[in-house]
């Protein structure tokens, strides 16, 4: 059983489109995250949710909106996609916030043309 | 400003020898450190962690050393195996709930048979 799963694994789309990436964890964790790995290979936190509440929101354009319908799911919706949004997006979860090991999904490779 | 630095982008080691991966950090508020391993087209996988109250943590072939005064940590893999070939990310965070995990850029380890 996959602990943290993401769909889709690959996403190719045109500039200006709106797309969503879904994430689910079956670990019973309270906290979930979205990371972006850019072309320079840096993994950077975008958002963090604890029990469906937003607790970290790094400097991310308003076009990115996370939604957590329950603590096992954290989806990422992106409006008006731009070329610079092309990256690999990783979802992760941890038991709690702060000093906890995070477990990552396989990543979603987004290519904006 | 990179708070977590992995200055060696790549490292090649003979099978059976020791691999030493290094990581430096600048933020003195960091007190929890982790190493992740990443294979191509997969998400990062947690390997080992250490909190700032320790200077060493060992798990099988993997040992992490922390030198707080130098703001330096290292991962030792001994003996190295071909299956260890991957990108290794160093990460750091504070223990408080709202401190995000900050990643280094990664070091690509190649273990040569």
PDB file of C-alpha atoms in Angstrom, chain B residues 31-93:
ATOM      1  CA  UNK B  31      17.592  21.748  15.928  1.00  0.00           C
ATOM      2  CA  UNK B  32      16.386  18.765  13.954  1.00  0.00           C
ATOM      3  CA  UNK B  33      18.244  17.377  10.979  1.00  0.00           C
ATOM      4  CA  UNK B  34      17.360  14.700   8.480  1.00  0.00           C
ATOM      5  CA  UNK B  35      18.828  12.896   5.506  1.00  0.00           C
ATOM      6  CA  UNK B  36      16.673  11.811   2.611  1.00  0.00           C
ATOM      7  CA  UNK B  37      17.567   9.583  -0.300  1.00  0.00           C
ATOM      8  CA  UNK B  38      16.001  10.056  -3.706  1.00  0.00           C
ATOM      9  CA  UNK B  39      15.971   7.782  -6.726  1.00  0.00           C
ATOM     10  CA  UNK B  40      15.021   9.180 -10.164  1.00  0.00           C
ATOM     11  CA  UNK B  41      11.284   9.651 -10.718  1.00  0.00           C
ATOM     12  CA  UNK B  42      10.523   8.889  -7.060  1.00  0.00           C
ATOM     13  CA  UNK B  43       9.873  11.008  -4.002  1.00  0.00           C
ATOM     14  CA  UNK B  44      12.532  11.519  -1.324  1.00  0.00           C
ATOM     15  CA  UNK B  45      12.706   8.653   1.170  1.00  0.00           C
ATOM     16  CA  UNK B  46      13.564   9.306   4.799  1.00  0.00           C
ATOM     17  CA  UNK B  47      16.885   7.765   5.784  1.00  0.00           C
ATOM     18  CA  UNK B  48      17.998   8.946   9.198  1.00  0.00           C
ATOM     19  CA  UNK B  49      17.615  11.923  11.510  1.00  0.00           C
ATOM     20  CA  UNK B  50      19.293  13.534  14.483  1.00  0.00           C
ATOM     21  CA  UNK B  51      18.178  16.095  17.006  1.00  0.00           C
ATOM     22  CA  UNK B  52      20.486  18.757  18.335  1.00  0.00           C
ATOM     23  CA  UNK B  53      20.799  17.113  21.745  1.00  0.00           C
ATOM     24  CA  UNK B  54      22.838  14.334  20.149  1.00  0.00           C
ATOM     25  CA  UNK B  55      26.040  14.347  18.164  1.00  0.00           C
ATOM     26  CA  UNK B  56      25.673  10.944  16.560  1.00  0.00           C
ATOM     27  CA  UNK B  57      22.891   8.638  15.448  1.00  0.00           C
ATOM     28  CA  UNK B  58      23.429   5.253  13.882  1.00  0.00           C
ATOM     29  CA  UNK B  59      21.115   2.979  11.939  1.00  0.00           C
ATOM     30  CA  UNK B  60      22.732  -0.024  10.337  1.00  0.00           C
ATOM     31  CA  UNK B  61      25.164   1.100   7.681  1.00  0.00           C
ATOM     32  CA  UNK B  62      24.136   4.742   8.085  1.00  0.00           C
ATOM     33  CA  UNK B  63      25.500   7.125  10.698  1.00  0.00           C
ATOM     34  CA  UNK B  64      24.805  10.828  10.978  1.00  0.00           C
ATOM     35  CA  UNK B  65      27.188  13.083  12.868  1.00  0.00           C
ATOM     36  CA  UNK B  66      26.262  16.540  14.067  1.00  0.00           C
ATOM     37  CA  UNK B  67      28.742  19.259  15.024  1.00  0.00           C
ATOM     38  CA  UNK B  68      26.609  22.098  16.359  1.00  0.00           C
ATOM     39  CA  UNK B  69      29.460  24.509  16.963  1.00  0.00           C
ATOM     40  CA  UNK B  70      30.546  24.175  13.343  1.00  0.00           C
ATOM     41  CA  UNK B  71      26.949  23.992  12.089  1.00  0.00           C
ATOM     42  CA  UNK B  72      27.908  20.908  10.165  1.00  0.00           C
ATOM     43  CA  UNK B  73      26.503  17.455   9.748  1.00  0.00           C
ATOM     44  CA  UNK B  74      27.630  14.478   7.785  1.00  0.00           C
ATOM     45  CA  UNK B  75      26.203  11.163   6.672  1.00  0.00           C
ATOM     46  CA  UNK B  76      28.480   8.137   6.638  1.00  0.00           C
ATOM     47  CA  UNK B  77      27.545   5.039   4.704  1.00  0.00           C
ATOM     48  CA  UNK B  78      29.714   2.008   5.330  1.00  0.00           C
ATOM     49  CA  UNK B  79      30.121  -0.232   3.507  1.00  0.00           C
ATOM     50  CA  UNK B  80      28.759   1.487   0.403  1.00  0.00           C
ATOM     51  CA  UNK B  81      26.697  -0.634  -1.954  1.00  0.00           C
ATOM     52  CA  UNK B  82      25.666  -0.042  -5.593  1.00  0.00           C
ATOM     53  CA  UNK B  83      22.035   0.271  -4.445  1.00  0.00           C
ATOM     54  CA  UNK B  84      23.061   3.324  -2.430  1.00  0.00           C
ATOM     55  CA  UNK B  85      23.548   5.262  -5.680  1.00  0.00           C
ATOM     56  CA  UNK B  86      21.008   8.069  -5.446  1.00  0.00           C
ATOM     57  CA  UNK B  87      20.702  11.765  -4.648  1.00  0.00           C
ATOM     58  CA  UNK B  88      21.006  12.494  -0.924  1.00  0.00           C
ATOM     59  CA  UNK B  89      19.306  15.548   0.537  1.00  0.00           C
ATOM     60  CA  UNK B  90      20.156  17.096   3.857  1.00  0.00           C
ATOM     61  CA  UNK B  91      17.251  18.890   5.579  1.00  0.00           C
ATOM     62  CA  UNK B  92      16.855  20.913   8.741  1.00  0.00           C
ATOM     63  CA  UNK B  93      14.070  22.406  10.799  1.00  0.00           C
TER      64      UNK B  93
END
